[in-house]
Coordinates of C-alpha atoms in Angstrom, one line a residue:
Chain A
M13 CA 77.6 -109.4 71.6
H14 CA 79.9 -108.5 73.8
L15 CA 82.8 -106.2 72.3
S16 CA 86.1 -105.2 73.9
D17 CA 87.4 -102.1 74.3
E18 CA 89.1 -102.3 70.7
E19 CA 86.0 -103.9 68.7
K20 CA 84.0 -100.9 70.5
A21 CA 86.2 -98.2 69.2
M22 CA 86.7 -100.3 65.6
Y23 CA 82.2 -100.8 65.7
D24 CA 82.1 -96.4 66.4
G25 CA 84.5 -95.1 62.9
R26 CA 87.9 -94.7 64.7
D27 CA 89.7 -96.6 62.2
G28 CA 87.4 -95.3 59.1
P29 CA 84.0 -95.9 57.9
A30 CA 85.2 -99.4 56.2
V31 CA 86.4 -100.7 59.2
Q32 CA 83.3 -99.9 60.6
K33 CA 81.3 -101.4 58.2
A34 CA 83.2 -104.5 58.9
M35 CA 82.7 -104.3 62.3
D36 CA 78.7 -103.9 61.7
L37 CA 78.9 -107.0 59.3
L38 CA 80.3 -109.0 62.4
V39 CA 77.8 -107.8 64.8
R40 CA 75.0 -108.6 62.7
Y41 CA 76.7 -112.1 61.2
G42 CA 77.6 -112.9 65.2
E43 CA 74.4 -112.0 66.5
A44 CA 72.8 -114.2 63.9
L45 CA 74.8 -117.1 65.0
G46 CA 73.9 -116.4 68.3
A47 CA 78.0 -116.0 69.0
E48 CA 78.7 -114.6 72.7
R49 CA 81.7 -112.5 71.2
L50 CA 84.8 -112.4 68.7
V51 CA 87.9 -113.9 68.6
E52 CA 91.2 -112.3 67.0
T53 CA 92.2 -113.6 64.1
R54 CA 95.3 -113.5 61.9
N55 CA 95.0 -115.7 59.4
V56 CA 91.9 -115.2 56.2
C57 CA 91.2 -117.2 53.4
A58 CA 89.2 -115.4 51.1
S59 CA 87.6 -115.0 47.6
I60 CA 88.0 -111.4 46.9
T61 CA 88.4 -110.7 43.1
S62 CA 85.7 -110.2 40.7
T63 CA 85.0 -112.7 37.6
T64 CA 81.7 -112.3 36.4
P65 CA 80.0 -109.7 34.0
F66 CA 77.2 -109.0 36.7
Q67 CA 80.2 -107.6 38.9
R68 CA 81.7 -105.8 36.1
D69 CA 78.2 -104.1 35.6
F70 CA 77.7 -103.3 39.1
A71 CA 81.5 -101.6 38.9
L72 CA 80.6 -99.6 35.9
A73 CA 77.0 -98.3 37.4
K74 CA 79.2 -97.2 40.7
G75 CA 81.6 -95.6 38.5
G76 CA 83.9 -97.8 37.9
G77 CA 85.4 -98.3 41.1
M78 CA 86.5 -101.7 42.7
D79 CA 85.8 -99.9 46.5
A80 CA 82.2 -100.2 45.3
V81 CA 82.6 -103.7 44.6
F82 CA 84.0 -104.9 47.8
S83 CA 82.3 -102.5 49.8
E84 CA 79.3 -104.3 48.6
F85 CA 80.0 -108.1 48.2
S86 CA 83.2 -108.3 50.6
L87 CA 81.4 -106.0 53.1
D88 CA 77.4 -106.3 52.7
S89 CA 77.9 -102.7 52.5
Q90 CA 75.3 -100.2 49.8
E91 CA 77.6 -97.4 50.8
T92 CA 80.6 -96.9 49.2
V93 CA 83.4 -96.7 51.5
E94 CA 87.3 -96.8 50.8
I95 CA 88.9 -100.1 51.5
P96 CA 92.0 -99.5 53.4
K97 CA 94.9 -102.1 53.9
F98 CA 94.3 -105.2 55.4
K99 CA 95.2 -105.6 59.0
V100 CA 95.6 -109.2 58.8
F101 CA 97.7 -112.1 56.7
T102 CA 94.7 -112.6 53.8
S103 CA 95.3 -115.4 51.2
H104 CA 93.3 -115.7 48.0
L105 CA 91.4 -118.4 46.9
Q106 CA 90.8 -120.1 44.0
L107 CA 88.5 -118.1 41.3
G108 CA 86.4 -119.4 38.3
F109 CA 88.5 -119.5 35.3
D110 CA 92.7 -119.4 34.9
P111 CA 93.2 -115.8 33.6
G112 CA 96.5 -117.0 31.8
Q113 CA 94.0 -119.5 29.3
P114 CA 90.9 -117.5 28.6
E115 CA 90.6 -119.5 25.2
R116 CA 90.1 -122.7 27.0
M117 CA 88.3 -121.6 29.5
G118 CA 85.7 -120.2 27.5
V119 CA 86.0 -116.4 29.1
S120 CA 86.2 -113.1 26.9
E121 CA 89.5 -111.1 26.7
E122 CA 87.4 -108.2 28.3
I123 CA 86.5 -110.2 31.5
V124 CA 89.9 -110.9 31.7
R125 CA 90.9 -107.2 31.7
F126 CA 88.0 -107.0 34.5
Y127 CA 89.6 -109.4 36.4
E128 CA 93.5 -108.2 36.3
K129 CA 92.1 -105.4 37.7
S130 CA 90.7 -106.3 40.3
E131 CA 93.2 -108.7 41.6
R132 CA 95.6 -105.4 41.4
H133 CA 93.2 -104.0 44.0
A134 CA 93.2 -106.7 46.0
A135 CA 96.8 -106.9 46.0
G136 CA 97.2 -103.6 46.6
L137 CA 95.4 -103.8 49.7
G138 CA 97.6 -107.0 50.7
A139 CA 95.8 -110.1 49.4
Q140 CA 98.5 -112.9 48.5
I141 CA 97.6 -113.9 45.4
M142 CA 97.9 -117.7 45.8
N143 CA 94.6 -118.9 43.7
T144 CA 93.9 -122.3 45.2
C145 CA 91.8 -124.2 47.2
T146 CA 95.1 -125.8 48.9
P147 CA 96.7 -122.4 50.3
Y148 CA 98.3 -124.8 52.9
Q149 CA 100.8 -125.9 49.6
V150 CA 101.7 -122.8 49.0
G151 CA 102.5 -120.9 52.6
N152 CA 99.4 -121.0 54.9
I153 CA 100.6 -123.6 57.0
P154 CA 98.4 -122.6 60.1
T155 CA 100.0 -123.7 63.9
R156 CA 97.6 -125.6 66.1
G157 CA 95.2 -124.0 67.7
E158 CA 95.4 -120.6 65.6
H159 CA 92.2 -119.3 65.1
C160 CA 91.6 -119.0 61.5
A161 CA 88.5 -117.0 59.1
W162 CA 89.0 -119.5 56.1
M163 CA 86.6 -120.3 53.2
E164 CA 86.5 -123.1 51.0
S165 CA 85.0 -126.4 52.5
S166 CA 88.3 -128.4 51.2
A167 CA 90.5 -126.2 53.1
V168 CA 88.5 -125.4 56.1
V169 CA 88.3 -129.1 57.1
Y170 CA 92.2 -129.8 56.4
C171 CA 92.6 -126.5 58.1
N172 CA 90.5 -128.3 61.3
S173 CA 91.3 -131.4 60.9
V174 CA 95.1 -132.1 59.9
L175 CA 96.7 -128.8 61.3
G176 CA 94.2 -128.8 64.6
A177 CA 93.7 -124.9 63.6
R178 CA 90.4 -123.7 64.1
T179 CA 87.7 -122.4 61.3
N180 CA 84.6 -122.7 60.8
T181 CA 83.3 -122.1 56.7
E182 CA 83.2 -118.5 56.2
G183 CA 82.1 -116.7 53.5
R184 CA 82.6 -114.1 50.8
E185 CA 81.7 -111.1 53.4
S186 CA 82.7 -112.4 56.9
T187 CA 86.3 -112.6 55.5
G188 CA 85.8 -109.5 54.0
A189 CA 85.5 -107.9 57.5
A190 CA 87.8 -110.4 59.0
M191 CA 90.8 -109.1 56.4
L192 CA 89.7 -105.0 57.8
T193 CA 89.3 -105.8 61.3
G194 CA 90.9 -108.8 62.4
R195 CA 87.7 -111.1 64.1
I196 CA 85.3 -113.7 63.2
P197 CA 82.5 -114.7 65.5
Y198 CA 83.8 -116.9 68.7
W199 CA 81.7 -119.8 67.5
G200 CA 81.3 -122.9 66.3
Y201 CA 85.1 -125.0 65.2
H202 CA 86.3 -122.4 67.5
L203 CA 85.1 -123.5 71.1
D204 CA 86.8 -127.0 72.2
Q205 CA 83.6 -128.5 72.9
N206 CA 82.3 -128.9 69.2
R207 CA 85.7 -130.4 67.8
H208 CA 85.0 -133.8 69.8
A209 CA 84.0 -136.2 67.9
T210 CA 80.4 -137.1 67.2
H211 CA 80.4 -140.5 65.7
V212 CA 83.3 -143.5 65.4
V213 CA 84.6 -145.2 61.9
E214 CA 85.5 -148.4 62.7
L215 CA 88.1 -149.4 59.7
D216 CA 87.5 -153.0 58.9
I217 CA 89.9 -153.0 55.7
E218 CA 93.5 -151.3 55.4
V219 CA 93.2 -148.0 53.7
E220 CA 96.3 -147.1 51.4
S221 CA 96.2 -145.1 48.1
V222 CA 95.1 -141.7 47.4
Q223 CA 92.0 -143.4 45.9
D224 CA 91.3 -145.6 49.0
W225 CA 91.3 -142.4 51.1
G226 CA 88.9 -140.7 48.9
L227 CA 86.6 -143.5 48.9
L228 CA 86.8 -143.7 52.9
G229 CA 85.9 -139.8 52.8
Y230 CA 82.8 -140.1 50.1
Y231 CA 81.4 -142.8 52.4
I232 CA 81.7 -141.0 55.8
G233 CA 80.7 -137.4 54.6
E234 CA 77.3 -139.6 53.4
H235 CA 77.0 -140.8 56.9
V236 CA 77.8 -138.0 59.0
Q237 CA 76.6 -135.3 57.2
E238 CA 77.9 -132.4 58.7
R239 CA 78.8 -134.0 62.5
V240 CA 82.1 -135.2 63.4
P241 CA 83.6 -138.2 62.9
V242 CA 87.1 -140.2 64.2
V243 CA 88.5 -142.6 62.0
H244 CA 89.7 -145.7 64.0
S245 CA 91.8 -148.9 63.4
R246 CA 92.0 -151.6 65.8
R247 CA 95.0 -152.7 64.6
G248 CA 96.6 -149.2 64.4
I249 CA 96.7 -146.9 60.9
S250 CA 100.1 -149.0 59.8
R251 CA 100.5 -146.6 56.6
V252 CA 100.3 -143.0 58.0
P253 CA 98.4 -141.1 55.4
N254 CA 100.4 -138.1 53.4
L255 CA 99.2 -134.3 52.5
P256 CA 97.6 -135.7 49.0
R257 CA 95.7 -138.8 51.0
L258 CA 94.1 -136.2 53.7
K259 CA 93.4 -133.6 50.8
H260 CA 91.4 -136.0 49.1
F261 CA 89.9 -137.3 52.1
G262 CA 88.4 -134.5 53.5
A263 CA 87.2 -132.5 50.4
A264 CA 85.5 -136.1 49.3
A265 CA 83.9 -136.2 53.0
S266 CA 82.7 -132.8 52.6
S267 CA 81.0 -133.2 49.1
S268 CA 79.1 -136.2 50.1
G269 CA 78.7 -134.3 53.4
G270 CA 79.6 -131.4 55.0
V271 CA 82.0 -132.5 57.5
E272 CA 84.4 -130.0 58.6
M273 CA 86.2 -131.3 60.9
Y274 CA 87.5 -134.9 61.4
H275 CA 90.1 -137.1 63.8
I276 CA 92.4 -140.2 62.9
A277 CA 93.1 -141.6 66.2
G278 CA 96.6 -141.8 66.4
V279 CA 97.4 -139.9 63.5
T280 CA 95.2 -136.1 63.9
P281 CA 96.7 -133.5 66.8
E282 CA 93.9 -134.1 68.5
A283 CA 93.0 -137.4 68.1
L284 CA 96.3 -139.1 69.9
T285 CA 93.9 -141.7 71.2
L286 CA 90.4 -142.4 70.4
E287 CA 89.1 -141.3 73.9
Q288 CA 90.8 -138.3 73.4
A289 CA 89.2 -137.6 69.8
L290 CA 85.8 -138.2 71.3
G291 CA 86.4 -136.3 74.5
G292 CA 85.0 -138.7 77.3
R293 CA 81.9 -139.0 75.4
A294 CA 80.0 -142.2 74.1
P295 CA 79.6 -141.5 70.1
A296 CA 75.9 -140.8 68.7
Q297 CA 77.0 -143.9 66.3
V298 CA 79.8 -146.4 65.9
L299 CA 79.6 -147.2 61.7
R300 CA 81.3 -150.3 60.4
Y301 CA 83.7 -149.6 56.8
G302 CA 84.6 -152.6 55.4
E303 CA 85.5 -154.2 51.9
A304 CA 81.3 -154.3 51.1
E305 CA 81.0 -150.2 52.5
R306 CA 84.0 -149.8 49.7
R307 CA 82.6 -151.2 46.9
A308 CA 78.9 -149.7 47.3
T309 CA 80.8 -146.0 47.8
Y310 CA 82.7 -146.8 44.5
E311 CA 80.0 -147.7 42.3
K312 CA 78.4 -144.6 43.9
I313 CA 80.8 -142.3 42.5
N314 CA 80.9 -144.1 39.7
T315 CA 76.9 -143.9 39.1
T316 CA 77.1 -141.9 35.6
G317 CA 80.1 -143.2 34.2
K318 CA 78.4 -145.6 31.0
D319 CA 80.7 -144.6 27.8
G320 CA 83.6 -145.8 27.0
E321 CA 84.9 -143.2 25.0
V322 CA 86.3 -140.5 27.6
Q323 CA 87.0 -136.7 26.0
Y324 CA 88.4 -135.0 29.1
V325 CA 90.8 -135.6 31.8
M326 CA 90.7 -133.8 34.4
L327 CA 93.4 -133.9 37.8
G328 CA 94.2 -131.6 40.5
C329 CA 90.8 -131.4 42.7
P330 CA 91.6 -130.2 45.5
H331 CA 94.7 -128.7 44.0
Y332 CA 97.7 -130.9 43.1
T333 CA 100.6 -130.8 45.3
I334 CA 104.4 -131.4 43.6
E335 CA 104.4 -135.3 44.7
Q336 CA 101.2 -135.8 42.7
I337 CA 102.7 -133.6 39.5
W338 CA 105.5 -136.0 39.6
E339 CA 103.7 -139.2 39.6
A340 CA 101.3 -137.8 36.6
A341 CA 104.6 -136.9 34.7
Q342 CA 106.0 -140.2 35.6
L343 CA 103.6 -142.2 34.1
I344 CA 103.1 -140.2 31.1
E345 CA 106.6 -140.2 30.1
G346 CA 107.0 -141.1 26.5
R347 CA 103.1 -141.8 25.9
K348 CA 100.8 -139.2 24.3
V349 CA 97.4 -137.9 24.9
H350 CA 94.8 -139.3 22.4
P351 CA 94.0 -137.2 19.7
D352 CA 90.4 -137.0 21.1
C353 CA 91.3 -136.6 24.2
E354 CA 92.2 -134.0 26.6
L355 CA 94.4 -133.5 29.8
W356 CA 94.3 -130.4 32.2
I357 CA 96.1 -130.8 35.3
F358 CA 95.3 -127.6 38.0
T359 CA 97.6 -126.8 40.9
P360 CA 98.5 -123.6 42.3
R361 CA 100.8 -121.2 40.0
A362 CA 103.6 -122.0 42.7
I363 CA 103.5 -125.2 42.5
K364 CA 103.3 -125.2 38.4
A365 CA 106.7 -123.1 38.8
L366 CA 108.4 -125.6 40.6
A367 CA 107.0 -128.0 37.7
D368 CA 108.4 -125.8 35.2
R369 CA 112.2 -126.0 37.0
N370 CA 111.9 -129.4 37.6
G371 CA 111.1 -130.3 34.4
Y372 CA 107.9 -132.4 35.0
T373 CA 105.6 -129.7 32.5
K374 CA 107.8 -130.3 30.0
I375 CA 107.1 -134.3 30.0
I376 CA 103.2 -133.6 30.4
E377 CA 103.3 -131.1 27.2
D378 CA 105.4 -133.1 25.3
A379 CA 102.7 -136.0 26.1
G380 CA 99.7 -133.3 25.1
G381 CA 98.7 -132.5 28.7
I382 CA 98.6 -128.6 29.8
I383 CA 98.5 -127.8 33.5
M384 CA 96.9 -125.0 34.4
G385 CA 96.1 -122.6 37.7
D386 CA 94.1 -120.7 39.7
S387 CA 90.6 -122.7 39.0
C388 CA 89.4 -126.2 38.2
S389 CA 86.9 -127.3 36.0
A390 CA 83.9 -127.6 38.6
M391 CA 85.1 -123.6 39.1
S392 CA 84.6 -122.4 35.9
R393 CA 82.4 -124.8 34.5
A394 CA 84.8 -125.4 31.3
V395 CA 85.5 -128.5 30.2
P396 CA 86.7 -129.3 26.6
K397 CA 84.8 -128.6 23.2
G398 CA 82.5 -131.9 22.8
T399 CA 83.3 -133.1 26.4
K400 CA 80.8 -136.0 27.1
T401 CA 82.5 -137.9 29.4
V402 CA 85.3 -137.2 32.1
A403 CA 87.8 -139.3 34.1
L404 CA 89.0 -138.0 37.4
D405 CA 90.7 -139.2 40.2
S406 CA 88.9 -136.7 42.8
A407 CA 86.0 -137.8 44.3
K408 CA 84.7 -134.8 45.0
Q409 CA 85.1 -133.6 41.6
A410 CA 83.1 -136.7 40.2
H411 CA 80.6 -135.4 42.6
Y412 CA 80.1 -132.0 41.1
L413 CA 80.9 -132.4 37.2
P414 CA 77.9 -134.2 36.4
A415 CA 75.6 -132.5 38.4
I416 CA 77.2 -129.2 37.1
L417 CA 77.8 -130.0 33.2
G418 CA 75.5 -132.3 32.6
V419 CA 78.8 -134.6 31.6
Q420 CA 79.5 -138.5 32.8
A421 CA 82.3 -139.0 35.0
W422 CA 84.7 -142.0 35.5
F423 CA 86.3 -142.0 39.1
G424 CA 89.0 -144.2 39.0
S425 CA 92.9 -143.9 40.5
T426 CA 95.4 -141.4 38.9
A427 CA 97.3 -143.9 36.9
E428 CA 93.7 -145.1 35.0
C429 CA 92.9 -141.4 34.4
I430 CA 96.3 -141.2 32.7
D431 CA 95.8 -144.3 30.8
A432 CA 92.6 -143.0 29.8
A433 CA 94.0 -139.8 28.9
C434 CA 96.0 -141.6 26.3
T435 CA 94.3 -144.2 24.9
G436 CA 91.0 -142.2 25.2
R437 CA 89.0 -144.7 26.9
W438 CA 87.9 -145.4 30.2
N439 CA 89.9 -148.9 31.1
G440 CA 89.5 -148.7 34.8
G441 CA 87.4 -150.9 37.4
Y442 CA 86.9 -151.6 41.0
A443 CA 90.3 -153.1 42.6
Chain B
M6 CA 25.8 -128.5 51.2
N7 CA 28.2 -129.2 52.8
A8 CA 28.1 -129.3 56.1
A9 CA 31.6 -129.8 57.0
V10 CA 32.5 -126.1 55.3
I11 CA 34.8 -124.0 56.9
T12 CA 34.2 -120.6 57.0
E13 CA 36.9 -119.1 58.9
Q14 CA 40.0 -119.3 57.7
Q15 CA 42.7 -121.1 59.8
T16 CA 45.3 -119.8 61.7
L17 CA 48.3 -120.8 64.3
V18 CA 51.0 -119.2 65.5
I19 CA 54.5 -120.3 66.6
R20 CA 57.6 -119.0 68.0
G21 CA 61.1 -118.6 67.3
R22 CA 64.1 -116.6 67.8
K23 CA 65.6 -113.7 65.5
V24 CA 68.3 -114.4 63.4
V25 CA 67.7 -111.2 61.3
G26 CA 64.9 -108.9 62.0
G27 CA 62.6 -107.4 60.1
V28 CA 58.8 -108.1 59.1
A29 CA 57.6 -109.6 55.7
E30 CA 54.9 -111.7 54.7
G31 CA 53.7 -113.8 51.6
E32 CA 53.7 -117.5 49.9
A33 CA 55.0 -120.6 52.5
L34 CA 57.7 -122.6 50.0
V35 CA 58.3 -125.5 52.1
T36 CA 61.2 -128.3 51.7
R37 CA 62.9 -130.9 53.3
D38 CA 66.5 -130.7 51.4
R39 CA 68.8 -129.1 52.5
I40 CA 69.4 -126.3 50.1
S41 CA 73.0 -125.9 48.3
G42 CA 74.1 -121.9 47.5
W43 CA 76.8 -122.3 44.8
G44 CA 75.8 -125.2 42.5
G45 CA 72.8 -125.6 44.3
I46 CA 70.4 -122.2 42.8
D47 CA 70.6 -119.8 40.0
P48 CA 70.1 -116.2 41.4
R49 CA 68.6 -114.7 38.4
T50 CA 65.8 -116.4 38.8
G51 CA 66.2 -117.4 42.5
T52 CA 65.2 -121.0 41.2
V53 CA 66.4 -124.2 43.0
I54 CA 68.6 -125.8 40.1
E55 CA 70.2 -129.2 42.3
T56 CA 69.6 -132.6 41.0
R57 CA 67.2 -134.9 42.8
H58 CA 66.1 -131.7 44.7
E59 CA 62.6 -131.9 46.0
L60 CA 62.6 -128.0 45.0
R61 CA 64.3 -128.5 41.5
G62 CA 62.8 -125.7 38.7
Q63 CA 61.3 -124.1 41.8
S64 CA 61.7 -120.3 42.3
F65 CA 61.7 -118.9 46.4
A66 CA 61.2 -115.4 45.0
G67 CA 59.4 -113.3 46.8
K68 CA 58.3 -116.6 49.2
V69 CA 58.6 -117.3 52.7
L70 CA 61.3 -120.1 52.2
V71 CA 60.7 -123.0 54.9
F72 CA 63.5 -125.6 55.1
P73 CA 66.1 -127.5 57.5
G74 CA 69.0 -125.2 56.6
A75 CA 72.1 -125.0 54.5
K76 CA 74.7 -127.1 52.8
G77 CA 77.3 -127.2 50.3
S78 CA 80.2 -125.0 49.2
S79 CA 80.9 -121.9 51.6
G80 CA 79.6 -119.5 48.6
W81 CA 76.1 -119.6 50.1
S82 CA 76.4 -116.3 51.3
A83 CA 77.6 -115.3 47.8
M84 CA 74.7 -117.1 46.0
F85 CA 71.9 -115.3 48.4
H86 CA 73.4 -112.2 48.7
M87 CA 73.3 -112.1 44.7
T88 CA 69.7 -113.3 45.0
R89 CA 68.8 -109.4 46.7
L90 CA 70.7 -107.5 43.7
M91 CA 68.9 -109.5 41.0
N92 CA 65.4 -109.6 43.5
S93 CA 65.0 -113.1 43.5
A94 CA 65.7 -113.0 47.3
P95 CA 63.2 -115.1 49.5
A96 CA 60.8 -113.1 51.6
A97 CA 61.6 -114.5 54.5
F98 CA 63.8 -117.8 55.5
L99 CA 62.6 -120.4 58.3
F100 CA 65.2 -122.6 59.8
N101 CA 65.9 -125.7 62.0
E102 CA 69.8 -125.8 61.9
M103 CA 72.3 -123.2 62.5
T104 CA 75.3 -123.0 60.4
T105 CA 77.5 -120.2 59.2
K106 CA 76.5 -120.4 56.1
M107 CA 72.9 -119.9 56.9
A108 CA 73.9 -116.6 59.3
L109 CA 75.6 -115.2 57.1
G110 CA 73.6 -116.3 54.0
A111 CA 70.4 -114.8 56.2
V112 CA 72.2 -111.9 57.0
V113 CA 73.7 -110.2 53.3
T114 CA 69.9 -111.6 51.8
H115 CA 68.6 -108.8 54.5
A116 CA 65.6 -111.1 54.3
P117 CA 63.9 -111.6 57.9
A118 CA 64.8 -114.9 59.3
M119 CA 64.4 -116.8 62.4
T120 CA 65.1 -120.3 64.0
D121 CA 64.9 -122.2 67.1
F122 CA 61.3 -122.4 67.2
E123 CA 59.1 -124.3 69.9
R124 CA 57.4 -126.2 67.0
D125 CA 59.2 -127.3 64.1
P126 CA 58.0 -125.2 61.1
L127 CA 58.4 -128.1 58.7
E128 CA 55.4 -130.0 60.4
C129 CA 53.4 -127.2 61.0
I130 CA 53.7 -125.4 57.3
E131 CA 52.8 -126.3 54.3
T132 CA 53.7 -124.8 50.5
G133 CA 51.0 -122.0 50.0
D134 CA 50.1 -121.0 53.0
W135 CA 50.4 -117.7 53.7
V136 CA 52.9 -116.8 56.6
R137 CA 54.1 -113.4 58.2
V138 CA 56.7 -113.3 59.8
D139 CA 57.6 -110.8 62.6
A140 CA 61.3 -111.2 63.4
D141 CA 61.5 -108.4 65.5
S142 CA 59.4 -110.0 67.5
G143 CA 59.7 -113.9 67.1
V144 CA 56.6 -115.2 65.8
V145 CA 55.5 -116.6 62.7
E146 CA 51.4 -116.2 62.0
I147 CA 50.5 -118.7 59.4
T148 CA 47.1 -119.5 57.4
K149 CA 47.0 -122.2 55.9
K150 CA 45.4 -122.2 52.4
K151 CA 41.5 -123.3 51.4
Q152 CA 41.4 -126.9 51.7
E153 CA 40.5 -128.1 47.5
G154 CA 37.3 -129.4 47.1
A155 CA 36.4 -127.7 50.9
A156 CA 33.6 -125.7 49.3

């Protein structure tokens, strides 16, 4: 792999052993990919902190230092190196629990203390403790064409598709190396030719609500897997999808399949037209999405839903926007969460602060619901005790929770979910 | 007496590109399903846990894992990284589809890994075959397991 003079200097140790280890990993990773060179990045989104007993024991065995954990888990360096301040803007992604809710999440105080130590370490190095799967909601909105090094599939697909920035799905170790060097392999979605659409999805029906966009995303992911779809409507997309719709759409497509980049003709930045999205090439396949496909997708996501009683309603996958919290607050105002059910809503802490100030937190809490941060049920494997059946307004969460926890899942609209929370029953249905 | 008894073991060689260098050998574990890292494997035992996965309940620890490639969450590399620390990593990776998850995962697992084969390893390797992977030379040597009932 070709290295610039600056990169060679880092690789040769000019900036100390941690940067040298980071460059060593990037070279091994880039060569594994078959990348010809690295590209500069000033925008990293990563999982950095430690939340597991294994990492705690690992740190203890190495003398208790967080540098040992960063060396192994974020740089693949078996030698403990002193970690310097990060070179570039680095946003922390979601965690395995909400450290503010240890009892609800079934986490011991001791693990929370270990996490807090690692959070202080990461923040001290320059990590922005956003703790969300939606960094683009709370201060990290890359520019079109900006080269990024992001983890988290729902954030990666949003970054590439909606913002027109460029990232592959990175991992903990490659983002660790990127923070210290400002480099990532120039491969995959960093290159123009890999960003064009390979599949056309022709809409035969209107796609409008947040739920509609999740259904469409889930359908597309199943059919195109990790390829690049372009959504097209002959009549044109009459109502341009907003942030909650595209957040849900991309998360669904990257769960049922591995979509990391999509286009919506006339809407997303690299698809002013269908032709531009395709880059002058013929599509490998043209799919049609109509009423039959929509219904079949709905039934597929609801495969596990059987029981009428619902013990848990989870909203906020990906993390809710303030607009979605506003909507939930309006739907629940004046009602009460059923005594046999719980309502947890996940959002970035920065958005929670806004919800507190707007009075939405009080409305939701007065009704018996709670707003949590930093995590979600799939990440934390935490649900209220005795949960057999959950209600969700996220196709992604409905995809993962039954597999991870063995629970039944109902997928529907936000209004149906709030109704389930207040009645303890699933009254939703295909509409 | 069976006149068709095969006395010599059948061996086969295929060539590919090095992803991670090194030499390793072991029994093959073959699947046509892509593998998920986070939510797909238990790194304590190297067992596939994904519901409806062909290998569900089977461990790849110490085996030569032959599969199409990686899928799922960006936690792929972190989970396979854990298998190395917990001594449940595969002996080697042979796969067809290059992705960032797969490349990084193989790199941090430190197991020899190869791709871009002249012949599809899913076509010529079966679970139980003995496989020697020399990633540095780009050579995979397959000794077919004895056919049951052949002797």
